[in-house]
Amino acid sequence: GGVTSARQYDRLVVCSGTQPLQAAVLHCPGEVELPGFRVVCTPAHGLVSTQDAFTVEPSGEIVVRARQSGDSLRLSGGTRSLKKLLIDRKIPAAHRDFIPVIADSQGVLGVYGIGVNLDRAAESLNAVTIRIIKTD
């Protein structure tokens, strides 16, 4: 019936049988609609760094996708794998493939709910601002 049950730490929950995020190219300016999210890219008018909006200097094509093996990003505490960051934030395993990851040819730019990869954060306005808006 497309319904699955899964353990989330100390609870048993019912999950819908939806597919993980499918990769989508994000043009700038432009936007991408995903299940539960809208991702908008605009030229930077200021430097932004929050958990759902960040200014970056991308290299090549920008892609919105689910997490992948080997993804990592540098935060103020150092470089960590995305897998460990999601575990530390107690995001249930069943939800991890539905969190938008913004990446380009050189790796992760930022992750919804975590923020920008400090190695890729813009230092000037010759950049783009990416906003991830939760629609559910």
PDB file of C-alpha atoms in Angstrom:
ATOM      1  CA  GLY A   1       0.000   0.000   0.000  1.00  0.00           C
ATOM      2  CA  GLY A   2       2.981   2.391  -0.177  1.00  0.00           C
ATOM      3  CA  VAL A   3       3.140   2.739   3.611  1.00  0.00           C
ATOM      4  CA  THR A   4       6.154   1.804   5.690  1.00  0.00           C
ATOM      5  CA  SER A   5       6.782   1.806   9.413  1.00  0.00           C
ATOM      6  CA  ALA A   6      10.161   2.845  10.754  1.00  0.00           C
ATOM      7  CA  ARG A   7      11.859   3.426  14.069  1.00  0.00           C
ATOM      8  CA  GLN A   8      12.742   7.051  14.853  1.00  0.00           C
ATOM      9  CA  TYR A   9      14.925   6.891  17.927  1.00  0.00           C
ATOM     10  CA  ASP A  10      12.456   5.757  20.646  1.00  0.00           C
ATOM     11  CA  ARG A  11       9.252   5.789  18.532  1.00  0.00           C
ATOM     12  CA  LEU A  12       7.664   3.690  15.802  1.00  0.00           C
ATOM     13  CA  VAL A  13       6.194   5.884  13.068  1.00  0.00           C
ATOM     14  CA  VAL A  14       4.338   5.372   9.803  1.00  0.00           C
ATOM     15  CA  CYS A  15       6.122   6.793   6.742  1.00  0.00           C
ATOM     16  CA  SER A  16       4.745   7.425   3.291  1.00  0.00           C
ATOM     17  CA  GLY A  17       6.448   5.619   0.432  1.00  0.00           C
ATOM     18  CA  THR A  18       7.731   8.714  -1.378  1.00  0.00           C
ATOM     19  CA  GLN A  19      10.982   8.804  -3.343  1.00  0.00           C
ATOM     20  CA  PRO A  20      14.048  10.808  -2.225  1.00  0.00           C
ATOM     21  CA  LEU A  21      14.656  14.187  -3.852  1.00  0.00           C
ATOM     22  CA  GLN A  22      15.495  13.944  -7.514  1.00  0.00           C
ATOM     23  CA  ALA A  23      18.394  16.127  -8.679  1.00  0.00           C
ATOM     24  CA  ALA A  24      17.338  19.337 -10.438  1.00  0.00           C
ATOM     25  CA  VAL A  25      19.440  22.058 -12.061  1.00  0.00           C
ATOM     26  CA  LEU A  26      19.018  25.507 -10.478  1.00  0.00           C
ATOM     27  CA  HIS A  27      19.575  28.415 -12.860  1.00  0.00           C
ATOM     28  CA  CYS A  28      20.314  31.892 -11.586  1.00  0.00           C
ATOM     29  CA  PRO A  29      18.088  33.782 -11.628  1.00  0.00           C
ATOM     30  CA  GLY A  30      15.568  30.995 -11.325  1.00  0.00           C
ATOM     31  CA  GLU A  31      13.794  28.586  -9.047  1.00  0.00           C
ATOM     32  CA  VAL A  32      13.124  24.877  -8.609  1.00  0.00           C
ATOM     33  CA  GLU A  33      10.014  23.270  -7.080  1.00  0.00           C
ATOM     34  CA  LEU A  34      10.628  20.136  -4.999  1.00  0.00           C
ATOM     35  CA  PRO A  35       8.254  18.089  -2.849  1.00  0.00           C
ATOM     36  CA  GLY A  36       7.870  20.290   0.242  1.00  0.00           C
ATOM     37  CA  PHE A  37      10.356  22.987  -0.849  1.00  0.00           C
ATOM     38  CA  ARG A  38      10.939  25.815  -3.303  1.00  0.00           C
ATOM     39  CA  VAL A  39      14.549  26.817  -4.006  1.00  0.00           C
ATOM     40  CA  VAL A  40      15.156  30.312  -5.397  1.00  0.00           C
ATOM     41  CA  CYS A  41      18.428  31.675  -6.781  1.00  0.00           C
ATOM     42  CA  THR A  42      18.975  35.416  -7.320  1.00  0.00           C
ATOM     43  CA  PRO A  43      22.008  37.655  -7.851  1.00  0.00           C
ATOM     44  CA  ALA A  44      23.389  38.722  -4.470  1.00  0.00           C
ATOM     45  CA  HIS A  45      22.399  42.132  -3.093  1.00  0.00           C
ATOM     46  CA  GLY A  46      23.956  41.465   0.313  1.00  0.00           C
ATOM     47  CA  LEU A  47      25.790  38.704   2.134  1.00  0.00           C
ATOM     48  CA  VAL A  48      23.348  36.264   3.757  1.00  0.00           C
ATOM     49  CA  SER A  49      24.167  33.289   5.967  1.00  0.00           C
ATOM     50  CA  THR A  50      21.274  31.518   7.693  1.00  0.00           C
ATOM     51  CA  GLN A  51      20.065  27.916   7.848  1.00  0.00           C
ATOM     52  CA  ASP A  52      17.732  28.445   4.905  1.00  0.00           C
ATOM     53  CA  ALA A  53      19.442  31.205   2.867  1.00  0.00           C
ATOM     54  CA  PHE A  54      23.064  31.778   1.953  1.00  0.00           C
ATOM     55  CA  THR A  55      25.262  33.724  -0.447  1.00  0.00           C
ATOM     56  CA  VAL A  56      27.796  31.625  -2.342  1.00  0.00           C
ATOM     57  CA  GLU A  57      30.159  31.799  -5.310  1.00  0.00           C
ATOM     58  CA  PRO A  58      29.259  28.700  -7.341  1.00  0.00           C
ATOM     59  CA  SER A  59      31.529  27.024  -9.841  1.00  0.00           C
ATOM     60  CA  GLY A  60      29.663  25.653 -12.814  1.00  0.00           C
ATOM     61  CA  GLU A  61      26.119  24.314 -12.730  1.00  0.00           C
ATOM     62  CA  ILE A  62      24.140  24.540  -9.463  1.00  0.00           C
ATOM     63  CA  VAL A  63      22.205  21.385  -8.575  1.00  0.00           C
ATOM     64  CA  VAL A  64      19.595  20.797  -5.882  1.00  0.00           C
ATOM     65  CA  ARG A  65      19.714  17.165  -4.784  1.00  0.00           C
ATOM     66  CA  ALA A  66      19.491  14.712  -1.912  1.00  0.00           C
ATOM     67  CA  ARG A  67      22.580  13.903   0.155  1.00  0.00           C
ATOM     68  CA  GLN A  68      25.248  11.683  -1.357  1.00  0.00           C
ATOM     69  CA  SER A  69      27.944   9.499   0.094  1.00  0.00           C
ATOM     70  CA  GLY A  70      31.023  11.604   0.852  1.00  0.00           C
ATOM     71  CA  ASP A  71      29.214  14.957   1.221  1.00  0.00           C
ATOM     72  CA  SER A  72      30.879  17.216   3.783  1.00  0.00           C
ATOM     73  CA  LEU A  73      30.921  20.870   4.714  1.00  0.00           C
ATOM     74  CA  ARG A  74      32.897  23.207   6.904  1.00  0.00           C
ATOM     75  CA  LEU A  75      31.039  24.966   9.684  1.00  0.00           C
ATOM     76  CA  SER A  76      32.442  27.144  12.466  1.00  0.00           C
ATOM     77  CA  GLY A  77      33.504  23.996  14.393  1.00  0.00           C
ATOM     78  CA  GLY A  78      35.448  22.479  11.501  1.00  0.00           C
ATOM     79  CA  THR A  79      34.783  20.140   8.586  1.00  0.00           C
ATOM     80  CA  ARG A  80      32.303  17.301   9.160  1.00  0.00           C
ATOM     81  CA  SER A  81      30.535  14.799   6.990  1.00  0.00           C
ATOM     82  CA  LEU A  82      26.921  15.571   6.212  1.00  0.00           C
ATOM     83  CA  LYS A  83      26.009  12.139   7.541  1.00  0.00           C
ATOM     84  CA  LYS A  84      27.427  12.985  10.997  1.00  0.00           C
ATOM     85  CA  LEU A  85      25.841  16.450  11.008  1.00  0.00           C
ATOM     86  CA  LEU A  86      22.395  14.975  10.329  1.00  0.00           C
ATOM     87  CA  ILE A  87      22.874  12.351  13.043  1.00  0.00           C
ATOM     88  CA  ASP A  88      24.044  14.996  15.557  1.00  0.00           C
ATOM     89  CA  ARG A  89      20.927  17.060  14.795  1.00  0.00           C
ATOM     90  CA  LYS A  90      18.795  13.939  15.416  1.00  0.00           C
ATOM     91  CA  ILE A  91      17.199  14.053  11.987  1.00  0.00           C
ATOM     92  CA  PRO A  92      15.499  10.669  11.539  1.00  0.00           C
ATOM     93  CA  ALA A  93      17.123   8.415   8.944  1.00  0.00           C
ATOM     94  CA  ALA A  94      13.840   8.217   7.009  1.00  0.00           C
ATOM     95  CA  HIS A  95      13.886  12.039   6.521  1.00  0.00           C
ATOM     96  CA  ARG A  96      17.547  12.546   5.561  1.00  0.00           C
ATOM     97  CA  ASP A  97      17.101  11.895   1.827  1.00  0.00           C
ATOM     98  CA  PHE A  98      14.420  14.616   1.629  1.00  0.00           C
ATOM     99  CA  ILE A  99      16.625  17.503   2.856  1.00  0.00           C
ATOM    100  CA  PRO A 100      17.743  19.746  -0.022  1.00  0.00           C
ATOM    101  CA  VAL A 101      21.499  19.856  -0.629  1.00  0.00           C
ATOM    102  CA  ILE A 102      22.763  22.638  -2.907  1.00  0.00           C
ATOM    103  CA  ALA A 103      25.916  21.638  -4.781  1.00  0.00           C
ATOM    104  CA  ASP A 104      28.033  22.491  -7.799  1.00  0.00           C
ATOM    105  CA  SER A 105      30.953  20.861  -9.605  1.00  0.00           C
ATOM    106  CA  GLN A 106      33.258  21.416  -6.599  1.00  0.00           C
ATOM    107  CA  GLY A 107      30.924  19.984  -3.939  1.00  0.00           C
ATOM    108  CA  VAL A 108      28.364  21.091  -1.378  1.00  0.00           C
ATOM    109  CA  LEU A 109      27.480  24.808  -1.234  1.00  0.00           C
ATOM    110  CA  GLY A 110      24.930  24.539   1.565  1.00  0.00           C
ATOM    111  CA  VAL A 111      22.268  22.356   3.169  1.00  0.00           C
ATOM    112  CA  TYR A 112      18.752  23.300   4.272  1.00  0.00           C
ATOM    113  CA  GLY A 113      18.534  23.469   8.067  1.00  0.00           C
ATOM    114  CA  ILE A 114      22.325  23.461   8.496  1.00  0.00           C
ATOM    115  CA  GLY A 115      23.576  26.402   6.445  1.00  0.00           C
ATOM    116  CA  VAL A 116      26.380  27.359   4.121  1.00  0.00           C
ATOM    117  CA  ASN A 117      29.641  25.502   3.608  1.00  0.00           C
ATOM    118  CA  LEU A 118      32.107  28.124   4.913  1.00  0.00           C
ATOM    119  CA  ASP A 119      34.642  27.053   2.275  1.00  0.00           C
ATOM    120  CA  ARG A 120      32.170  28.252  -0.368  1.00  0.00           C
ATOM    121  CA  ALA A 121      30.587  31.287   1.327  1.00  0.00           C
ATOM    122  CA  ALA A 122      30.794  34.488  -0.712  1.00  0.00           C
ATOM    123  CA  GLU A 123      33.070  37.288   0.409  1.00  0.00           C
ATOM    124  CA  SER A 124      31.875  39.813  -2.177  1.00  0.00           C
ATOM    125  CA  LEU A 125      28.649  40.637  -3.993  1.00  0.00           C
ATOM    126  CA  ASN A 126      29.873  38.991  -7.194  1.00  0.00           C
ATOM    127  CA  ALA A 127      27.837  35.963  -6.109  1.00  0.00           C
ATOM    128  CA  VAL A 128      24.340  34.474  -5.835  1.00  0.00           C
ATOM    129  CA  THR A 129      21.910  34.148  -2.947  1.00  0.00           C
ATOM    130  CA  ILE A 130      20.063  30.861  -2.598  1.00  0.00           C
ATOM    131  CA  ARG A 131      16.894  30.683  -0.495  1.00  0.00           C
ATOM    132  CA  ILE A 132      15.193  27.417   0.429  1.00  0.00           C
ATOM    133  CA  ILE A 133      11.539  27.885   1.340  1.00  0.00           C
ATOM    134  CA  LYS A 134       9.572  25.121   3.054  1.00  0.00           C
ATOM    135  CA  THR A 135       6.155  24.857   1.396  1.00  0.00           C
ATOM    136  CA  ASP A 136       4.472  22.172   3.564  1.00  0.00           C
TER     137      ASP A 136
END
